[in-house]
mmCIF file of C-alpha atoms in Angstrom:
data_model
loop_
_atom_site.group_PDB
_atom_site.id
_atom_site.type_symbol
_atom_site.label_atom_id
_atom_site.label_comp_id
_atom_site.label_asym_id
_atom_site.label_seq_id
_atom_site.Cartn_x
_atom_site.Cartn_y
_atom_site.Cartn_z
ATOM 1 C CA LEU A 1 -22.759 -80.745 145.758
ATOM 2 C CA VAL A 2 -19.418 -80.614 143.938
ATOM 3 C CA SER A 3 -21.028 -79.379 140.714
ATOM 4 C CA GLY A 4 -22.864 -76.640 142.599
ATOM 5 C CA LEU A 5 -19.662 -75.630 144.365
ATOM 6 C CA ILE A 6 -17.737 -75.516 141.073
ATOM 7 C CA PHE A 7 -20.293 -73.267 139.419
ATOM 8 C CA GLY A 8 -21.135 -71.228 142.492
ATOM 9 C CA VAL A 9 -17.661 -70.377 143.758
ATOM 10 C CA SER A 10 -16.773 -67.972 140.953
ATOM 11 C CA PRO A 11 -19.812 -65.669 141.223
ATOM 12 C CA LEU A 12 -19.735 -65.894 145.026
ATOM 13 C CA VAL A 13 -16.101 -64.812 145.308
ATOM 14 C CA SER A 14 -16.565 -62.243 142.547
ATOM 15 C CA GLY A 15 -19.478 -60.722 144.428
ATOM 16 C CA LEU A 16 -17.595 -60.684 147.711
ATOM 17 C CA LEU A 17 -14.589 -59.010 146.095
ATOM 18 C CA ALA A 18 -16.639 -56.475 144.096
ATOM 19 C CA PRO A 19 -15.907 -53.640 146.572
ATOM 20 C CA PHE A 20 -12.181 -54.368 146.285
ATOM 21 C CA TRP A 21 -12.310 -54.263 142.478
ATOM 22 C CA ALA A 22 -14.403 -51.089 142.591
ATOM 23 C CA THR A 23 -11.694 -49.501 144.736
ATOM 24 C CA MET A 24 -9.040 -50.655 142.270
ATOM 25 C CA ALA A 25 -11.087 -49.209 139.403
ATOM 26 C CA GLY A 26 -11.277 -45.904 141.263
ATOM 27 C CA ARG A 27 -7.534 -45.924 141.749
ATOM 28 C CA PHE A 28 -6.357 -47.230 138.366
ATOM 29 C CA GLY A 29 -9.357 -46.621 136.091
ATOM 30 C CA VAL A 30 -12.235 -48.833 135.045
ATOM 31 C CA LYS A 31 -10.663 -49.535 131.656
ATOM 32 C CA ARG A 32 -7.487 -50.968 133.174
ATOM 33 C CA ILE A 33 -9.401 -53.161 135.601
ATOM 34 C CA ILE A 34 -11.731 -54.478 132.887
ATOM 35 C CA ILE A 35 -8.753 -55.251 130.658
ATOM 36 C CA PHE A 36 -7.053 -57.016 133.568
ATOM 37 C CA SER A 37 -10.230 -58.954 134.385
ATOM 38 C CA LEU A 38 -10.815 -59.972 130.776
ATOM 39 C CA SER A 39 -7.193 -61.034 130.326
ATOM 40 C CA ALA A 40 -7.269 -63.074 133.520
ATOM 41 C CA TYR A 41 -10.623 -64.555 132.511
ATOM 42 C CA ALA A 42 -9.327 -65.500 129.045
ATOM 43 C CA LEU A 43 -6.227 -67.196 130.466
ATOM 44 C CA THR A 44 -8.040 -68.951 133.291
ATOM 45 C CA LEU A 45 -10.842 -70.101 131.024
ATOM 46 C CA SER A 46 -8.355 -71.470 128.494
ATOM 47 C CA ALA A 47 -6.531 -73.263 131.307
ATOM 48 C CA ASN A 48 -9.747 -75.213 131.921
ATOM 49 C CA ALA A 49 -8.851 -77.212 128.802
ATOM 50 C CA LEU A 50 -5.874 -78.649 130.715
ATOM 51 C CA VAL A 51 -7.805 -79.723 133.813
ATOM 52 C CA THR A 52 -7.443 -83.359 134.824
ATOM 53 C CA SER A 53 -9.318 -83.350 138.132
ATOM 54 C CA VAL A 54 -12.306 -81.804 139.848
ATOM 55 C CA VAL A 55 -10.001 -80.088 142.345
ATOM 56 C CA GLN A 56 -8.136 -78.351 139.507
ATOM 57 C CA LEU A 57 -11.435 -77.217 137.986
ATOM 58 C CA LEU A 58 -12.584 -75.861 141.344
ATOM 59 C CA ALA A 59 -9.289 -74.010 141.758
ATOM 60 C CA LEU A 60 -9.620 -72.384 138.334
ATOM 61 C CA ARG A 61 -13.234 -71.393 138.993
ATOM 62 C CA LEU A 62 -12.125 -69.870 142.297
ATOM 63 C CA LEU A 63 -9.353 -68.016 140.466
ATOM 64 C CA ILE A 64 -11.875 -66.600 137.982
ATOM 65 C CA GLY A 65 -13.798 -65.125 140.916
ATOM 66 C CA VAL A 66 -10.685 -63.761 142.622
ATOM 67 C CA LEU A 67 -9.126 -62.123 139.570
ATOM 68 C CA GLY A 68 -11.893 -59.679 138.968
ATOM 69 C CA SER A 69 -15.422 -59.481 137.807
ATOM 70 C CA VAL A 70 -16.122 -58.442 134.265
ATOM 71 C CA GLY A 71 -19.805 -58.114 135.139
ATOM 72 C CA VAL A 72 -19.260 -55.804 138.095
ATOM 73 C CA MET A 73 -16.806 -53.624 136.201
ATOM 74 C CA SER A 74 -18.955 -53.435 133.070
ATOM 75 C CA THR A 75 -21.894 -52.279 135.176
ATOM 76 C CA ALA A 76 -19.672 -49.615 136.708
ATOM 77 C CA LEU A 77 -18.529 -48.570 133.260
ATOM 78 C CA ALA A 78 -22.113 -48.419 131.965
ATOM 79 C CA SER A 79 -23.012 -46.098 134.823
ATOM 80 C CA THR A 80 -20.198 -43.729 133.842
ATOM 81 C CA LEU A 81 -21.047 -43.810 130.133
ATOM 82 C CA ALA A 82 -24.541 -42.470 130.689
ATOM 83 C CA PRO A 83 -25.346 -39.013 132.027
ATOM 84 C CA PRO A 84 -26.060 -39.201 135.791
ATOM 85 C CA GLU A 85 -29.816 -38.903 135.358
ATOM 86 C CA GLU A 86 -29.795 -41.876 132.963
ATOM 87 C CA SER A 87 -27.337 -44.162 134.734
ATOM 88 C CA GLY A 88 -30.141 -46.326 136.143
ATOM 89 C CA GLU A 89 -31.412 -47.085 132.655
ATOM 90 C CA ALA A 90 -27.894 -47.881 131.425
ATOM 91 C CA ILE A 91 -27.289 -50.246 134.339
ATOM 92 C CA GLY A 92 -30.665 -51.876 133.735
ATOM 93 C CA LEU A 93 -29.775 -52.510 130.101
ATOM 94 C CA MET A 94 -26.480 -54.098 131.151
ATOM 95 C CA GLN A 95 -28.285 -56.366 133.602
ATOM 96 C CA ALA A 96 -30.857 -57.335 130.966
ATOM 97 C CA THR A 97 -28.019 -58.194 128.594
ATOM 98 C CA ALA A 98 -26.349 -60.327 131.248
ATOM 99 C CA LEU A 99 -29.594 -62.175 131.981
ATOM 100 C CA ALA A 100 -30.234 -62.818 128.277
ATOM 101 C CA SER A 101 -26.822 -64.407 127.897
ATOM 102 C CA GLY A 102 -27.437 -66.629 130.911
ATOM 103 C CA ILE A 103 -30.622 -67.899 129.305
ATOM 104 C CA ALA A 104 -29.090 -68.575 125.881
ATOM 105 C CA ALA A 105 -25.733 -69.941 127.055
ATOM 106 C CA PRO A 106 -26.653 -73.520 128.022
ATOM 107 C CA VAL A 107 -28.338 -74.197 124.688
ATOM 108 C CA PHE A 108 -25.559 -72.822 122.532
ATOM 109 C CA GLY A 109 -22.868 -74.186 124.832
ATOM 110 C CA GLY A 110 -24.202 -77.688 124.299
ATOM 111 C CA VAL A 111 -24.111 -77.228 120.540
ATOM 112 C CA ILE A 112 -20.556 -75.849 120.637
ATOM 113 C CA VAL A 113 -19.294 -78.647 122.888
ATOM 114 C CA ASP A 114 -21.004 -81.264 120.699
ATOM 115 C CA THR A 115 -19.416 -79.705 117.613
ATOM 116 C CA VAL A 116 -15.806 -79.112 118.703
ATOM 117 C CA GLY A 117 -15.495 -80.991 121.993
ATOM 118 C CA LEU A 118 -15.182 -79.860 125.599
ATOM 119 C CA ARG A 119 -11.480 -78.978 125.778
ATOM 120 C CA PRO A 120 -11.404 -77.021 122.506
ATOM 121 C CA SER A 121 -14.527 -75.171 123.684
ATOM 122 C CA PHE A 122 -12.564 -73.777 126.618
ATOM 123 C CA ILE A 123 -9.807 -72.608 124.268
ATOM 124 C CA LEU A 124 -12.392 -71.041 121.945
ATOM 125 C CA ALA A 125 -14.032 -69.281 124.880
ATOM 126 C CA GLY A 126 -10.644 -67.981 126.034
ATOM 127 C CA VAL A 127 -9.852 -66.652 122.575
ATOM 128 C CA LEU A 128 -13.235 -64.908 122.376
ATOM 129 C CA SER A 129 -12.623 -63.350 125.789
ATOM 130 C CA LEU A 130 -9.202 -62.198 124.656
ATOM 131 C CA LEU A 131 -10.788 -60.611 121.572
ATOM 132 C CA ALA A 132 -13.205 -58.795 123.879
ATOM 133 C CA CYS A 133 -10.196 -57.589 125.856
ATOM 134 C CA VAL A 134 -8.534 -56.243 122.711
ATOM 135 C CA ALA A 135 -11.795 -54.571 121.656
ATOM 136 C CA MET A 136 -12.000 -52.894 125.055
ATOM 137 C CA ALA A 137 -8.386 -51.763 124.890
ATOM 138 C CA ILE A 138 -8.848 -50.270 121.436
ATOM 139 C CA GLY A 139 -12.433 -49.064 121.627
ATOM 140 C CA TYR A 140 -12.686 -47.353 124.990
ATOM 141 C CA ARG A 141 -11.089 -44.017 125.824
ATOM 142 C CA ASP A 142 -11.100 -42.849 129.417
ATOM 143 C CA ASP A 143 -11.800 -39.271 128.356
ATOM 144 C CA SER A 144 -15.145 -40.104 126.716
ATOM 145 C CA ARG A 145 -17.120 -39.005 129.801
ATOM 146 C CA ALA A 146 -15.788 -35.446 129.581
ATOM 147 C CA GLU A 147 -16.704 -35.279 125.894
ATOM 148 C CA ARG A 148 -20.194 -36.580 126.659
ATOM 149 C CA ALA A 149 -20.730 -33.967 129.360
ATOM 150 C CA VAL A 150 -20.219 -31.267 126.740
ATOM 151 C CA GLN A 151 -22.631 -32.951 124.333
ATOM 152 C CA ARG A 152 -25.602 -33.463 126.715
ATOM 153 C CA ARG A 153 -28.912 -34.003 125.007
ATOM 154 C CA GLU A 154 -32.493 -34.896 125.863
ATOM 155 C CA ARG A 155 -33.289 -38.172 127.618
ATOM 156 C CA ALA A 156 -32.202 -41.100 125.482
ATOM 157 C CA SER A 157 -34.197 -44.242 124.803
ATOM 158 C CA ALA A 158 -32.766 -47.762 124.981
ATOM 159 C CA ARG A 159 -32.441 -47.671 121.197
ATOM 160 C CA THR A 160 -30.246 -44.587 121.490
ATOM 161 C CA TYR A 161 -27.872 -46.393 123.844
ATOM 162 C CA PHE A 162 -27.515 -49.319 121.477
ATOM 163 C CA ARG A 163 -26.594 -46.904 118.678
ATOM 164 C CA LEU A 164 -23.559 -45.781 120.687
ATOM 165 C CA PRO A 165 -20.654 -47.950 119.506
ATOM 166 C CA LEU A 166 -19.073 -48.215 122.951
ATOM 167 C CA PHE A 167 -22.318 -49.057 124.733
ATOM 168 C CA LEU A 168 -23.193 -51.681 122.136
ATOM 169 C CA SER A 169 -19.687 -53.124 122.437
ATOM 170 C CA LEU A 170 -19.981 -53.166 126.211
ATOM 171 C CA ALA A 171 -23.405 -54.833 126.038
ATOM 172 C CA LEU A 172 -22.015 -57.477 123.680
ATOM 173 C CA LEU A 173 -19.001 -57.922 125.945
ATOM 174 C CA VAL A 174 -21.234 -58.583 128.954
ATOM 175 C CA PHE A 175 -23.473 -60.858 126.923
ATOM 176 C CA PHE A 176 -20.617 -62.989 125.614
ATOM 177 C CA ALA A 177 -18.691 -63.075 128.894
ATOM 178 C CA ARG A 178 -21.785 -64.340 130.723
ATOM 179 C CA PHE A 179 -22.691 -66.516 127.748
ATOM 180 C CA ILE A 180 -19.279 -68.167 127.699
ATOM 181 C CA ASP A 181 -19.336 -68.701 131.449
ATOM 182 C CA GLY A 182 -22.784 -70.285 131.298
ATOM 183 C CA THR A 183 -22.159 -72.601 128.351
ATOM 184 C CA PHE A 184 -20.230 -75.177 130.310
ATOM 185 C CA GLY A 185 -22.823 -75.796 133.013
ATOM 186 C CA PRO A 186 -24.639 -78.637 131.280
ATOM 187 C CA GLN A 187 -21.410 -80.321 130.186
ATOM 188 C CA LEU A 188 -19.414 -80.513 133.410
ATOM 189 C CA PRO A 189 -19.982 -82.841 136.375
#
């Protein structure tokens, strides 16, 4: 019960607060909200290395859900990167990326924890999330949608999306964020 609560609280709260974060993204921009979410995720995830009780772990997992959802915001961003008639395909690719990371995460998480230990794994995951945050801050310009509208072309295939540096970066960001989150499942109570 406790293990299920610990791993379920973050996605539950994140899902419930998705409309709030979507409103914030509309007000302040998707880029700012993703950077905030990734920064909060990196700090909160790293703080897991300091946990000494189940209650503290539950509180941090709750905080991850409250402080924004990288998955929700990345899906919103993917929908704005693609032309309107192709937004469904872009969102589908983001979801497929997220699912793939959820499948691979427990296996690789076990290897990482066995190699460096549980507490250092949280620090490593936080650092990787912070790197994703920096990549987002440097690599994404809010004016890219206007430029894309001028450069419309025929319907793109999935391969075409993955050739776009920002889309590939976003797909990798979603993959690793979900991957990192899923790696600790088999190791924690």
